[in-house]
Structure formats: C-alpha cells, structure tokens
Tab-separated table of C-alpha atoms in Angstrom:
chain	number	residue	atom	x	y	z
A	21	UNK	CA	8.226	13.582	-37.262
A	22	UNK	CA	4.904	12.114	-38.297
A	23	UNK	CA	1.878	13.152	-36.240
A	24	UNK	CA	0.475	10.283	-34.142
A	25	UNK	CA	-2.636	9.684	-32.104
A	26	UNK	CA	-6.244	10.626	-32.757
A	27	UNK	CA	-8.148	13.789	-33.687
A	28	UNK	CA	-10.903	13.236	-31.105
A	29	UNK	CA	-10.472	12.318	-27.431
A	30	UNK	CA	-13.169	11.796	-24.803
A	31	UNK	CA	-12.970	12.145	-20.993
A	32	UNK	CA	-16.230	11.216	-19.187
A	33	UNK	CA	-15.000	12.128	-15.690
A	34	UNK	CA	-14.730	15.736	-14.641
A	35	UNK	CA	-14.937	17.405	-11.244
A	36	UNK	CA	-12.859	20.263	-9.885
A	37	UNK	CA	-13.287	20.856	-6.154
A	38	UNK	CA	-13.568	24.460	-5.021
A	39	UNK	CA	-11.563	23.662	-1.915
A	40	UNK	CA	-7.813	23.206	-1.622
A	41	UNK	CA	-5.428	22.597	1.228
A	42	UNK	CA	-4.350	25.591	3.301
A	43	UNK	CA	-1.674	27.765	1.680
A	44	UNK	CA	-1.798	25.832	-1.602
A	45	UNK	CA	0.341	27.487	-4.248
A	46	UNK	CA	-0.697	27.059	-7.899
A	47	UNK	CA	0.868	23.589	-8.304
A	48	UNK	CA	-1.046	22.250	-5.277
A	49	UNK	CA	-4.356	23.963	-5.999
A	50	UNK	CA	-7.109	21.439	-6.728
A	51	UNK	CA	-7.323	21.140	-10.506
A	52	UNK	CA	-7.998	18.875	-13.463
A	53	UNK	CA	-5.945	18.936	-16.647
A	54	UNK	CA	-5.896	17.485	-20.124
A	55	UNK	CA	-2.336	17.001	-21.274
A	56	UNK	CA	-1.824	17.215	-25.016
A	57	UNK	CA	1.191	15.969	-26.958
A	58	UNK	CA	1.611	16.987	-30.584
A	59	UNK	CA	4.644	15.191	-31.956
A	60	UNK	CA	3.974	16.204	-35.567
A	61	UNK	CA	5.408	19.027	-37.656
A	62	UNK	CA	2.195	21.058	-37.908
A	63	UNK	CA	0.584	23.095	-35.119
A	64	UNK	CA	-2.520	21.544	-33.567
A	65	UNK	CA	-5.647	23.697	-33.260
A	66	UNK	CA	-7.865	22.183	-30.624
A	67	UNK	CA	-11.485	22.684	-29.637
A	68	UNK	CA	-12.841	21.547	-26.299
A	69	UNK	CA	-16.530	20.972	-25.613
A	70	UNK	CA	-17.762	20.581	-22.039
A	71	UNK	CA	-20.774	18.410	-21.201
A	72	UNK	CA	-22.963	18.625	-18.109
A	73	UNK	CA	-25.714	16.726	-16.336
A	74	UNK	CA	-28.582	19.099	-16.783
A	75	UNK	CA	-27.849	21.566	-19.560
A	76	UNK	CA	-26.608	21.774	-23.145
A	77	UNK	CA	-22.869	21.466	-23.893
A	78	UNK	CA	-20.666	24.556	-23.712
A	79	UNK	CA	-17.932	25.428	-26.199
A	80	UNK	CA	-15.894	25.381	-28.187
A	81	UNK	CA	-13.003	26.448	-26.036
A	82	UNK	CA	-10.043	26.984	-28.367
A	83	UNK	CA	-6.366	26.335	-27.832
A	84	UNK	CA	-3.206	25.645	-29.765
A	85	UNK	CA	-0.331	23.227	-29.298
A	86	UNK	CA	2.692	23.951	-31.440
A	87	UNK	CA	4.478	21.389	-33.578
A	88	UNK	CA	6.628	19.085	-31.407
A	89	UNK	CA	5.217	20.583	-28.222
A	90	UNK	CA	3.216	19.488	-25.183
A	91	UNK	CA	0.729	21.632	-23.302
A	92	UNK	CA	-1.009	20.671	-20.068
A	93	UNK	CA	-4.245	22.652	-20.013
A	94	UNK	CA	-6.093	23.086	-16.742
A	95	UNK	CA	-9.847	22.790	-17.106
A	96	UNK	CA	-10.229	25.383	-14.364
A	97	UNK	CA	-8.297	27.911	-16.460
A	98	UNK	CA	-10.846	27.700	-19.284
A	99	UNK	CA	-12.862	30.926	-19.382
A	100	UNK	CA	-14.101	31.632	-22.908
A	101	UNK	CA	-17.010	31.223	-23.657
A	102	UNK	CA	-17.491	30.798	-19.865
A	103	UNK	CA	-15.546	29.592	-16.806
A	104	UNK	CA	-15.750	25.958	-15.738
A	105	UNK	CA	-18.166	25.619	-12.807
A	106	UNK	CA	-16.491	24.139	-9.711
A	107	UNK	CA	-17.932	21.331	-7.563
A	108	UNK	CA	-19.908	20.220	-10.618
A	109	UNK	CA	-19.865	16.981	-12.631
A	110	UNK	CA	-18.740	17.525	-16.210
A	111	UNK	CA	-17.189	15.642	-19.122
A	112	UNK	CA	-15.162	16.771	-22.109
A	113	UNK	CA	-14.442	16.131	-25.774
A	114	UNK	CA	-11.166	17.393	-27.244
A	115	UNK	CA	-10.904	17.681	-31.031
A	116	UNK	CA	-7.841	18.620	-33.049
A	117	UNK	CA	-7.141	19.293	-36.717
A	118	UNK	CA	-4.074	17.008	-36.541
A	119	UNK	CA	-3.480	13.802	-34.575
A	120	UNK	CA	-2.579	14.322	-30.905
A	121	UNK	CA	-2.524	12.222	-27.734
A	122	UNK	CA	-4.446	13.281	-24.609
A	123	UNK	CA	-4.077	12.223	-20.964
A	124	UNK	CA	-6.375	13.253	-18.108
A	125	UNK	CA	-5.299	14.105	-14.551
A	126	UNK	CA	-6.760	15.455	-11.319
A	127	UNK	CA	-4.843	16.810	-8.365
A	128	UNK	CA	-7.235	16.976	-5.444
A	129	UNK	CA	-6.126	18.843	-2.331
A	130	UNK	CA	-9.484	19.201	-0.592
A	131	UNK	CA	-8.272	17.213	2.374
A	132	UNK	CA	-5.068	17.943	4.320
A	133	UNK	CA	-3.028	16.142	1.686
A	134	UNK	CA	-3.090	15.612	-2.062
A	135	UNK	CA	-4.611	12.801	-4.084
A	136	UNK	CA	-3.982	12.112	-7.775
A	137	UNK	CA	-5.757	10.286	-10.562
A	138	UNK	CA	-4.852	9.856	-14.205
A	139	UNK	CA	-5.913	7.909	-17.263
A	140	UNK	CA	-5.308	8.065	-20.949
A	141	UNK	CA	-8.330	9.704	-22.583
A	142	UNK	CA	-10.468	7.587	-24.931
A	143	UNK	CA	-9.493	7.955	-28.594
A	144	UNK	CA	-12.826	8.177	-30.391
A	145	UNK	CA	-11.648	8.266	-33.975
B	8	UNK	CA	8.104	-16.373	-25.928
B	9	UNK	CA	6.827	-14.129	-28.699
B	10	UNK	CA	7.340	-10.391	-28.194
B	11	UNK	CA	4.060	-8.534	-27.603
B	12	UNK	CA	2.983	-4.920	-27.456
B	13	UNK	CA	3.966	-1.958	-29.603
B	14	UNK	CA	7.222	-0.336	-30.741
B	15	UNK	CA	6.072	3.211	-29.958
B	16	UNK	CA	4.399	4.443	-26.767
B	17	UNK	CA	3.257	7.967	-25.897
B	18	UNK	CA	2.776	9.613	-22.476
B	19	UNK	CA	1.411	13.191	-22.679
B	20	UNK	CA	1.573	13.866	-18.935
B	21	UNK	CA	4.872	14.562	-17.239
B	22	UNK	CA	5.760	16.549	-14.123
B	23	UNK	CA	8.282	15.695	-11.433
B	24	UNK	CA	8.042	17.889	-8.339
B	25	UNK	CA	11.317	19.105	-6.856
B	26	UNK	CA	9.912	18.717	-3.384
B	27	UNK	CA	9.464	15.501	-1.390
B	28	UNK	CA	8.305	14.657	2.085
B	29	UNK	CA	10.805	15.047	4.914
B	30	UNK	CA	13.331	12.230	5.204
B	31	UNK	CA	12.163	10.561	1.991
B	32	UNK	CA	14.397	7.655	1.043
B	33	UNK	CA	14.741	6.807	-2.647
B	34	UNK	CA	11.475	4.820	-2.873
B	35	UNK	CA	9.480	7.748	-1.449
B	36	UNK	CA	11.230	10.525	-3.342
B	37	UNK	CA	8.870	12.277	-5.746
B	38	UNK	CA	9.379	10.669	-9.141
B	39	UNK	CA	7.819	9.590	-12.407
B	40	UNK	CA	8.605	6.332	-14.136
B	41	UNK	CA	7.944	4.480	-17.359
B	42	UNK	CA	7.788	0.771	-16.706
B	43	UNK	CA	8.813	-1.412	-19.645
B	44	UNK	CA	8.073	-5.098	-20.071
B	45	UNK	CA	9.870	-7.032	-22.792
B	46	UNK	CA	8.455	-10.549	-22.830
B	47	UNK	CA	10.220	-11.533	-26.063
B	48	UNK	CA	13.448	-13.417	-26.652
B	49	UNK	CA	15.433	-10.483	-28.044
B	50	UNK	CA	16.781	-7.514	-26.062
B	51	UNK	CA	14.876	-4.270	-26.532
B	52	UNK	CA	16.842	-1.122	-27.367
B	53	UNK	CA	14.761	1.863	-26.448
B	54	UNK	CA	14.968	5.555	-27.271
B	55	UNK	CA	13.111	8.177	-25.269
B	56	UNK	CA	12.328	11.652	-26.567
B	57	UNK	CA	11.132	14.351	-24.168
B	58	UNK	CA	8.786	17.115	-25.304
B	59	UNK	CA	8.272	20.503	-23.658
B	60	UNK	CA	5.966	23.511	-23.826
B	61	UNK	CA	8.335	26.113	-25.162
B	62	UNK	CA	11.358	24.467	-26.739
B	63	UNK	CA	12.356	21.738	-29.166
B	64	UNK	CA	12.301	18.067	-28.057
B	65	UNK	CA	15.320	16.597	-26.285
B	66	UNK	CA	16.756	13.165	-26.952
B	67	UNK	CA	17.182	10.429	-27.672
B	68	UNK	CA	17.832	9.032	-24.227
B	69	UNK	CA	18.914	5.438	-24.705
B	70	UNK	CA	18.220	2.369	-22.607
B	71	UNK	CA	18.022	-1.381	-22.853
B	72	UNK	CA	15.626	-3.984	-21.501
B	73	UNK	CA	16.867	-7.538	-21.752
B	74	UNK	CA	14.865	-10.417	-23.186
B	75	UNK	CA	12.193	-11.559	-20.698
B	76	UNK	CA	12.938	-8.649	-18.369
B	77	UNK	CA	11.174	-5.618	-16.930
B	78	UNK	CA	12.805	-2.305	-16.128
B	79	UNK	CA	11.134	0.612	-14.371
B	80	UNK	CA	12.988	3.728	-15.532
B	81	UNK	CA	12.663	6.919	-13.534
B	82	UNK	CA	12.387	9.992	-15.727
B	83	UNK	CA	14.309	11.925	-13.088
B	84	UNK	CA	17.263	9.563	-13.496
B	85	UNK	CA	17.626	10.450	-17.183
B	86	UNK	CA	20.732	12.566	-17.653
B	87	UNK	CA	22.184	12.079	-21.140
B	88	UNK	CA	21.899	14.241	-23.268
B	89	UNK	CA	20.643	16.386	-20.321
B	90	UNK	CA	18.841	15.946	-16.983
B	91	UNK	CA	15.055	16.183	-16.821
B	92	UNK	CA	14.051	19.630	-15.542
B	93	UNK	CA	11.953	19.432	-12.346
B	94	UNK	CA	8.729	21.356	-11.710
B	95	UNK	CA	8.273	21.526	-15.483
B	96	UNK	CA	5.548	20.150	-17.773
B	97	UNK	CA	6.867	17.558	-20.196
B	98	UNK	CA	5.702	14.605	-22.289
B	99	UNK	CA	7.484	11.570	-23.665
B	100	UNK	CA	7.672	9.147	-26.572
B	101	UNK	CA	9.291	5.749	-26.021
B	102	UNK	CA	10.398	3.793	-29.079
B	103	UNK	CA	11.798	0.274	-29.164
B	104	UNK	CA	13.263	-1.974	-31.848
B	105	UNK	CA	11.072	-4.852	-30.640
B	106	UNK	CA	7.506	-4.838	-29.245
B	107	UNK	CA	7.252	-3.845	-25.569
B	108	UNK	CA	4.514	-2.672	-23.200
B	109	UNK	CA	4.839	0.602	-21.255
B	110	UNK	CA	3.025	1.854	-18.146
B	111	UNK	CA	3.360	5.312	-16.625
B	112	UNK	CA	3.435	6.146	-12.898
B	113	UNK	CA	4.029	9.096	-10.596
B	114	UNK	CA	4.751	8.961	-6.893
B	115	UNK	CA	4.243	12.447	-5.507
B	116	UNK	CA	5.408	13.157	-1.977
B	117	UNK	CA	5.311	16.954	-2.038
B	118	UNK	CA	2.748	17.032	0.728
B	119	UNK	CA	3.089	15.241	4.068
B	120	UNK	CA	1.962	11.987	2.476
B	121	UNK	CA	2.259	10.221	-0.864
B	122	UNK	CA	-0.077	10.268	-3.841
B	123	UNK	CA	0.065	7.913	-6.829
B	124	UNK	CA	-1.150	7.938	-10.398
B	125	UNK	CA	-0.767	5.389	-13.152
B	126	UNK	CA	-2.020	4.657	-16.630
B	127	UNK	CA	-1.050	2.425	-19.482
B	128	UNK	CA	0.834	4.524	-22.037
B	129	UNK	CA	-0.767	5.030	-25.466
B	130	UNK	CA	0.399	2.489	-28.063
B	131	UNK	CA	0.935	4.604	-31.167
B	132	UNK	CA	1.810	1.927	-33.688
C	4	UNK	CA	-23.578	-14.612	-21.668
C	5	UNK	CA	-20.809	-14.525	-24.250
C	6	UNK	CA	-17.254	-14.294	-22.900
C	7	UNK	CA	-15.624	-10.915	-23.626
C	8	UNK	CA	-12.172	-9.457	-23.391
C	9	UNK	CA	-8.792	-10.957	-24.202
C	10	UNK	CA	-6.900	-14.141	-23.327
C	11	UNK	CA	-3.617	-12.341	-22.575
C	12	UNK	CA	-3.144	-9.231	-20.430
C	13	UNK	CA	0.085	-7.403	-19.602
C	14	UNK	CA	0.944	-5.178	-16.597
C	15	UNK	CA	4.454	-3.640	-16.792
C	16	UNK	CA	4.304	-1.942	-13.388
C	17	UNK	CA	4.673	-3.944	-10.217
C	18	UNK	CA	5.954	-3.031	-6.757
C	19	UNK	CA	4.600	-4.103	-3.395
C	20	UNK	CA	6.057	-2.170	-0.457
C	21	UNK	CA	6.991	-4.201	2.607
C	22	UNK	CA	5.820	-1.393	4.848
C	23	UNK	CA	2.250	-0.481	5.753
C	24	UNK	CA	0.656	2.073	8.030
C	25	UNK	CA	0.486	1.231	11.734
C	26	UNK	CA	-2.292	-1.185	12.697
C	27	UNK	CA	-3.245	-1.866	9.078
C	28	UNK	CA	-5.828	-4.612	8.813
C	29	UNK	CA	-5.839	-6.753	5.666
C	30	UNK	CA	-7.794	-4.236	3.525
C	31	UNK	CA	-5.300	-1.454	4.331
C	32	UNK	CA	-2.146	-3.527	4.044
C	33	UNK	CA	0.048	-2.377	1.154
C	34	UNK	CA	-0.779	-4.606	-1.807
C	35	UNK	CA	-1.149	-4.900	-5.549
C	36	UNK	CA	-3.944	-6.786	-7.235
C	37	UNK	CA	-5.071	-7.952	-10.643
C	38	UNK	CA	-8.832	-7.953	-10.827
C	39	UNK	CA	-10.310	-10.478	-13.241
C	40	UNK	CA	-13.833	-10.487	-14.623
C	41	UNK	CA	-15.081	-13.568	-16.441
C	42	UNK	CA	-18.545	-12.781	-17.797
C	43	UNK	CA	-18.763	-15.945	-19.889
C	44	UNK	CA	-20.407	-19.262	-19.184
C	45	UNK	CA	-17.192	-21.304	-18.876
C	46	UNK	CA	-14.717	-21.203	-16.006
C	47	UNK	CA	-11.472	-19.357	-16.725
C	48	UNK	CA	-8.187	-21.080	-15.942
C	49	UNK	CA	-5.510	-18.480	-15.616
C	50	UNK	CA	-1.724	-18.577	-15.560
C	51	UNK	CA	0.356	-15.698	-14.262
C	52	UNK	CA	4.020	-15.194	-15.129
C	53	UNK	CA	6.102	-12.698	-13.167
C	54	UNK	CA	9.002	-10.822	-14.773
C	55	UNK	CA	11.932	-9.208	-13.004
C	56	UNK	CA	14.857	-6.897	-13.718
C	57	UNK	CA	17.731	-9.257	-13.268
C	58	UNK	CA	16.528	-12.854	-13.445
C	59	UNK	CA	14.406	-15.203	-15.525
C	60	UNK	CA	10.598	-15.086	-15.271
C	61	UNK	CA	8.844	-17.074	-12.560
C	62	UNK	CA	5.669	-19.072	-13.065
C	63	UNK	CA	3.173	-20.123	-13.950
C	64	UNK	CA	1.070	-19.255	-10.942
C	65	UNK	CA	-2.325	-20.853	-11.478
C	66	UNK	CA	-5.785	-19.644	-10.561
C	67	UNK	CA	-9.395	-20.048	-11.542
C	68	UNK	CA	-12.279	-17.639	-12.009
C	69	UNK	CA	-15.662	-19.264	-12.268
C	70	UNK	CA	-18.201	-18.541	-14.990
C	71	UNK	CA	-19.914	-15.173	-14.340
C	72	UNK	CA	-17.555	-14.376	-11.459
C	73	UNK	CA	-14.943	-11.799	-10.535
C	74	UNK	CA	-11.858	-12.435	-8.478
C	75	UNK	CA	-9.432	-9.812	-7.244
C	76	UNK	CA	-6.108	-11.598	-6.781
C	77	UNK	CA	-3.425	-10.000	-4.653
C	78	UNK	CA	0.060	-10.393	-6.123
C	79	UNK	CA	1.399	-10.600	-2.584
C	80	UNK	CA	-0.745	-13.663	-1.923
C	81	UNK	CA	0.928	-15.605	-4.750
C	82	UNK	CA	3.138	-18.291	-3.277
C	83	UNK	CA	3.460	-21.240	-5.647
C	84	UNK	CA	6.036	-21.708	-7.214
C	85	UNK	CA	7.456	-18.984	-4.918
C	86	UNK	CA	6.274	-15.902	-3.010
C	87	UNK	CA	6.381	-12.482	-4.655
C	88	UNK	CA	9.451	-10.589	-3.413
C	89	UNK	CA	8.518	-7.288	-1.723
C	90	UNK	CA	10.183	-3.919	-2.399
C	91	UNK	CA	11.166	-5.265	-5.816
C	92	UNK	CA	10.263	-4.117	-9.332
C	93	UNK	CA	8.286	-6.711	-11.246
C	94	UNK	CA	5.829	-7.036	-14.122
C	95	UNK	CA	3.200	-9.620	-14.996
C	96	UNK	CA	1.477	-11.427	-17.820
C	97	UNK	CA	-1.935	-13.003	-17.184
C	98	UNK	CA	-3.154	-15.645	-19.629
C	99	UNK	CA	-6.540	-17.336	-19.666
C	100	UNK	CA	-8.128	-20.151	-21.654
C	101	UNK	CA	-11.239	-18.014	-22.193
C	102	UNK	CA	-11.608	-14.250	-22.724
C	103	UNK	CA	-11.426	-12.185	-19.512
C	104	UNK	CA	-10.860	-8.530	-18.592
C	105	UNK	CA	-8.076	-7.506	-16.191
C	106	UNK	CA	-7.564	-4.324	-14.163
C	107	UNK	CA	-4.510	-3.484	-12.074
C	108	UNK	CA	-4.504	-1.706	-8.700
C	109	UNK	CA	-2.102	-0.797	-5.906
C	110	UNK	CA	-3.016	0.281	-2.410
C	111	UNK	CA	0.061	1.810	-0.838
C	112	UNK	CA	0.019	2.526	2.877
C	113	UNK	CA	3.730	3.037	3.462
C	114	UNK	CA	3.156	6.591	4.605
C	115	UNK	CA	0.688	7.633	7.311
C	116	UNK	CA	-2.167	7.478	4.827
C	117	UNK	CA	-3.161	5.437	1.785
C	118	UNK	CA	-2.518	6.104	-1.883
C	119	UNK	CA	-4.163	4.291	-4.802
C	120	UNK	CA	-3.381	3.693	-8.440
C	121	UNK	CA	-5.278	1.752	-11.085
C	122	UNK	CA	-5.260	1.153	-14.800
C	123	UNK	CA	-6.797	-1.315	-17.182
C	124	UNK	CA	-4.161	-3.892	-18.080
C	125	UNK	CA	-2.958	-4.041	-21.697
C	126	UNK	CA	-4.852	-6.574	-23.809
C	127	UNK	CA	-2.103	-8.227	-25.834
C	128	UNK	CA	-4.173	-10.495	-28.050
D	21	UNK	CA	-23.458	15.292	-32.985
D	22	UNK	CA	-22.735	11.683	-33.844
D	23	UNK	CA	-22.716	9.237	-30.938
D	24	UNK	CA	-19.241	7.888	-30.168
D	25	UNK	CA	-17.782	5.141	-28.038
D	26	UNK	CA	-19.001	1.636	-27.360
D	27	UNK	CA	-22.252	-0.012	-26.272
D	28	UNK	CA	-20.587	-2.307	-23.720
D	29	UNK	CA	-17.999	-1.337	-21.102
D	30	UNK	CA	-16.342	-3.550	-18.501
D	31	UNK	CA	-14.796	-2.637	-15.116
D	32	UNK	CA	-13.191	-5.610	-13.307
D	33	UNK	CA	-12.270	-3.665	-10.149
D	34	UNK	CA	-14.915	-2.771	-7.616
D	35	UNK	CA	-14.741	-2.153	-3.886
D	36	UNK	CA	-16.545	0.467	-1.834
D	37	UNK	CA	-15.259	0.790	1.734
D	38	UNK	CA	-17.881	1.156	4.444
D	39	UNK	CA	-15.644	3.556	6.307
D	40	UNK	CA	-15.035	7.227	5.535
D	41	UNK	CA	-13.075	9.999	7.187
D	42	UNK	CA	-14.690	11.781	10.097
D	43	UNK	CA	-17.314	14.360	9.155
D	44	UNK	CA	-17.213	13.427	5.478
D	45	UNK	CA	-19.885	15.242	3.505
D	46	UNK	CA	-21.279	13.518	0.410
D	47	UNK	CA	-18.416	14.530	-1.911
D	48	UNK	CA	-15.828	13.068	0.487
D	49	UNK	CA	-17.726	9.903	1.386
D	50	UNK	CA	-15.934	6.776	0.171
D	51	UNK	CA	-17.492	5.851	-3.158
D	52	UNK	CA	-16.958	4.387	-6.604
D	53	UNK	CA	-18.496	5.830	-9.741
D	54	UNK	CA	-18.915	5.067	-13.407
D	55	UNK	CA	-18.958	8.282	-15.387
D	56	UNK	CA	-20.945	8.131	-18.624
D	57	UNK	CA	-20.722	10.567	-21.512
D	58	UNK	CA	-23.362	10.451	-24.229
D	59	UNK	CA	-22.380	12.946	-26.911
D	60	UNK	CA	-25.024	11.764	-29.381
D	61	UNK	CA	-28.470	13.130	-30.167
D	62	UNK	CA	-30.442	10.203	-28.732
D	63	UNK	CA	-30.914	9.382	-25.051
D	64	UNK	CA	-28.880	6.438	-23.771
D	65	UNK	CA	-30.668	3.706	-21.824
D	66	UNK	CA	-28.138	1.835	-19.781
D	67	UNK	CA	-28.156	-1.456	-17.929
D	68	UNK	CA	-25.585	-2.317	-15.297
D	69	UNK	CA	-24.823	-5.864	-14.185
D	70	UNK	CA	-22.787	-6.473	-11.033
D	71	UNK	CA	-20.539	-9.535	-10.677
D	72	UNK	CA	-19.291	-11.081	-7.452
D	73	UNK	CA	-16.823	-13.681	-6.235
D	74	UNK	CA	-19.173	-16.269	-4.895
D	75	UNK	CA	-22.672	-15.758	-6.264
D	76	UNK	CA	-24.549	-15.161	-9.500
D	77	UNK	CA	-24.560	-11.683	-11.104
D	78	UNK	CA	-27.133	-9.118	-9.987
D	79	UNK	CA	-29.026	-6.815	-12.308
D	80	UNK	CA	-29.918	-5.174	-14.460
D	81	UNK	CA	-29.761	-1.823	-12.741
D	82	UNK	CA	-31.272	0.698	-15.141
D	83	UNK	CA	-30.369	4.310	-15.787
D	84	UNK	CA	-30.637	6.955	-18.441
D	85	UNK	CA	-28.239	9.560	-19.795
D	86	UNK	CA	-29.839	12.209	-21.951
D	87	UNK	CA	-28.611	13.243	-25.375
D	88	UNK	CA	-25.500	15.449	-25.060
D	89	UNK	CA	-25.282	14.847	-21.311
D	90	UNK	CA	-22.913	13.301	-18.788
D	91	UNK	CA	-23.924	11.480	-15.640
D	92	UNK	CA	-21.580	10.252	-12.934
D	93	UNK	CA	-23.346	7.334	-11.254
D	94	UNK	CA	-22.184	6.179	-7.845
D	95	UNK	CA	-22.183	2.410	-7.497
D	96	UNK	CA	-23.124	2.861	-3.846
D	97	UNK	CA	-26.302	4.676	-4.879
D	98	UNK	CA	-27.548	1.644	-6.845
D	99	UNK	CA	-30.454	0.056	-4.998
D	100	UNK	CA	-32.789	-1.691	-7.414
D	101	UNK	CA	-32.863	-4.733	-7.607
D	102	UNK	CA	-30.677	-4.565	-4.446
D	103	UNK	CA	-28.105	-2.281	-2.818
D	104	UNK	CA	-24.415	-2.720	-3.557
D	105	UNK	CA	-22.759	-4.586	-0.681
D	106	UNK	CA	-19.936	-2.580	0.914
D	107	UNK	CA	-16.469	-3.942	1.748
D	108	UNK	CA	-17.021	-6.557	-0.953
D	109	UNK	CA	-15.142	-7.272	-4.196
D	110	UNK	CA	-17.317	-6.765	-7.252
D	111	UNK	CA	-17.042	-5.993	-10.966
D	112	UNK	CA	-19.431	-4.420	-13.448
D	113	UNK	CA	-20.620	-4.440	-17.025
D	114	UNK	CA	-22.374	-1.368	-18.414
D	115	UNK	CA	-24.442	-1.754	-21.578
D	116	UNK	CA	-26.166	0.986	-23.543
D	117	UNK	CA	-28.526	1.093	-26.528
D	118	UNK	CA	-26.392	3.838	-28.108
D	119	UNK	CA	-22.597	4.378	-28.046
D	120	UNK	CA	-21.273	5.973	-24.848
D	121	UNK	CA	-17.895	6.349	-23.124
D	122	UNK	CA	-17.360	5.163	-19.536
D	123	UNK	CA	-14.666	6.054	-16.980
D	124	UNK	CA	-14.250	4.466	-13.556
D	125	UNK	CA	-13.238	6.245	-10.348
D	126	UNK	CA	-12.894	5.566	-6.636
D	127	UNK	CA	-12.616	8.133	-3.877
D	128	UNK	CA	-11.423	6.354	-0.773
D	129	UNK	CA	-11.524	8.219	2.522
D	130	UNK	CA	-11.071	5.298	4.910
D	131	UNK	CA	-7.871	6.788	6.259
D	132	UNK	CA	-7.497	10.342	7.564
D	133	UNK	CA	-7.150	11.649	4.030
D	134	UNK	CA	-8.511	10.835	0.584
D	135	UNK	CA	-7.051	8.641	-2.138
D	136	UNK	CA	-8.222	8.505	-5.754
D	137	UNK	CA	-7.998	6.058	-8.616
D	138	UNK	CA	-9.350	6.224	-12.138
D	139	UNK	CA	-9.138	4.410	-15.434
D	140	UNK	CA	-11.050	4.345	-18.650
D	141	UNK	CA	-13.320	1.300	-18.623
D	142	UNK	CA	-12.653	-1.471	-21.160
D	143	UNK	CA	-14.723	-1.110	-24.344
D	144	UNK	CA	-15.847	-4.668	-25.044
D	145	UNK	CA	-17.620	-4.157	-28.351
C-alpha cells in the first residue's frame, strides 16, 4: 500500500494535568497522545520536538511505527532526552521519514469524571 | 447534486472502551463512529481497513451509503471479516468509489458520565 | 476586510439528543450548532440542507450573517421547511453566496453533566 | 528552523461561560484559548480581532510569541482594547507577521465536572 499523509505534523496545544480521578487505572489516567498511522510498506522513523513558553525546544524524541501499523504515543511516556513536564503548556512537532497521519487527543480526569478532546494535527508539508 | 469530498479518509485514533456507564442504552454505550455523507447522485460503496499496533491490517469491511444519504457507522458494529477488538488501539482507512466526507466521533461512558470527541477525518486523496 | 473561507461547508456528523440534564436552561440544553464567521464586507446569505439515513434531503433552510458578523445557529432551532428531528442521525451542507468559515459543535447534557465536541467543518470548494 | 503554518487563522466558535465549578482554581476555570506555535527563528507579532453577532468587530488585541516558542492565550484574559464579554457568542481572527499554527480549545466547568473541546483553527491564507 502506498504511504499517505505528510512528513511533518504540528500540534500547538499541549497540557497534561498532574491530577487524575481517584483509583484511575492507566487507561483513565490524565494523558495526551499523538496517534500515528503508517499505512505504507516502509517503517516510519519519527522525531518529536517539544516547544515551551519560556525555554528552548527539547528533542528529538525518537520512535518507530512499523509498516502498516498504528501507534498511539502518550506524551507523558516520553522520557529521553527528558520527561514531559506536567501542568505545563507545551506544543509539538512530529516529523517522519515517510508520510504518516497524526491525530491529537487528551483524556483529562482531573475532575470526578473524564473529559476528551481530539483534532487532526496540522500537516505542515 | 455533484459528489463532493475525497475517496480516501484516514483516522489515526481508535479506541473503544469495553466499559460503559450503568444502565447505558444503545445511544449511551461507549462507541466510536465514522460518519459518512454522500451528497452525490450515485451510491457510495465503501471499504474500511483497520490497522493495529502489533499485527497486519484487517479488512476490507464493506458498507454502502446511498445517493444523498448519511450513515453513521459504529466501529464496534463491524463484524465481517472479524469484530473490532475492544480496549485496543486501532486506526482506520475508509475508501469509497465516489467522493464522500467522513467525520470521526467517540462517545465514552466508562466513567459515571459521558465524554465526547470529534474531528474531521484526514482526506488523503 | 476581504471575505475569507469557502462557499460550501460539509458536516457529516449530526445528532441532537432529546434529553437534557435536569433544570437545563437554554445554554445547557442539549444542542448542536454551526458557527459561521463572515469577515467580509458583504452580507452572507446561507442555505442549509439536511441529509438523513433513509429519506431525501430536506431544505433549504435559509439564514443570513451580516458583514463582519458571527452567528452561531443551533440546528435544533431550524424549523422551516420543517423542524430537525431529535435522536436521529443527520448531516448537513452549508452554502453561502460569499466566503465564510464554519465550525461545528455539540453540547450534550443527556447525562448528569455536559460533554462537548467540536471540529472545523469540511470546506468543500 | 523554518517557520511553518499560516499568517491568518480563523475560529468561528467562541463562548466563555461566566460560571465555573465550585472552588475552581485557574486551570479549571471555564475558559477558551488559542494556542500558538511559532517554530521559526523570528518572533511572531500577532493581532487578534473579535467578531460578534450584533456589533462591529473589536481589536486588534496584540500579543507576541517568541521564536521557537508556544503560547496558549486565554480569550478571557484579553483586556485591551476591552475585555471579552462572557456568556456571549463571538468568533476570532488571528493574524501574524510570520507563519504560525493555531489550535482552539474550551474548558467548560459550568456543570459539576469539566468538558473539553478542541479543533485546529482554519488556515485562511
């Protein structure tokens, strides 16, 4: 199958609350994710750069999405070169060596219940 | 009316929780949907392929949307060639023989209340 | 100011629940809206067509958005040629004689609390 | 890094509730934001214009986003030339002298819990 999408995706919104609802298991823990789909026949090597309000960007964070595979990466699982700071505004750029498609989500369980947001990321190239 | 949209739409995010709120009727059952609008004068024959993290894609799932009709398909109603696995990351590609427009939604009632997300799918062609 | 946007916008998702939370005032009543921004110097005359699963489209519903104005139309306020059916899947096409931008939202207060979704509509032209 | 995005972004939806959940701290106060990412090497000078249903647009509101920085501006923090009216439909146009990317969000805590919405803004140029 032919790869489709873009090799650079931009997500201006980013905020992972440090709080979650009581007894949240991993699925219900407050988190943000970028969901990658690589429908092509070559593995995608991706590099994520995080942007902040008051300091230089951090990255690249590296990941891989196999041919014909999807991976939903949690921003709060990123830890190399450094963990994502919680309760902090950030933004992200996701680059890939082959075309991919990227969607952004947040599950927010700070209050007694969950709230969700999602949008397609912005294809910059 | 002239058909409008794209013949290939991509949705990287996918996750249907197995849990729902107590006494959820069908409308409030946790689900994800792809909403198709076919404004043209020819029926749309669609094929859905599901992508996963650790195995080959599954499909095609086949459906039809009549001329000048909308259909809101629940991913968790798909069952041929096999049912959608719950509590599992997935992604989807929706192809059509005529131009359509596709929007993605989740209603999540795992917690005591409902949460919603939606985004236009990514038009790949 | 020069008009910007598109003259035809498509929203495949549509569903207005008949239920709302107890004592909901108008802002918290379950509803869907299409928000129109007309930044140009000419009034926008818009025509909405509603699409359904099992019958022919209904419309046009007519509206107007003045030059340099925004209007957030509730689908459940549409009543001519006929009211929007509740608890029913629908989709919509919004046409305008001048370029506009359209965003889709739902406020859903069926459960004890509210849930929100939003996406930019799809610019078809 | 080369600047990417657009120099004009449009958000037709706008509504900031005056109510919030009891004891809401700043993060949980009902608010809407436009999140700006400037990945380029020059500072971005932005101008926001607000549009209403029944009066002329208000603005420009001015802001700055440094090179390689993100800023998440709350609409309800805007106060010059005048504060954003609450409980009032509005829309916005965000212009920049260099390419940026803009995402829209609302956190709504009118009810006992929070609800979220988000979408990429519409790139008009």
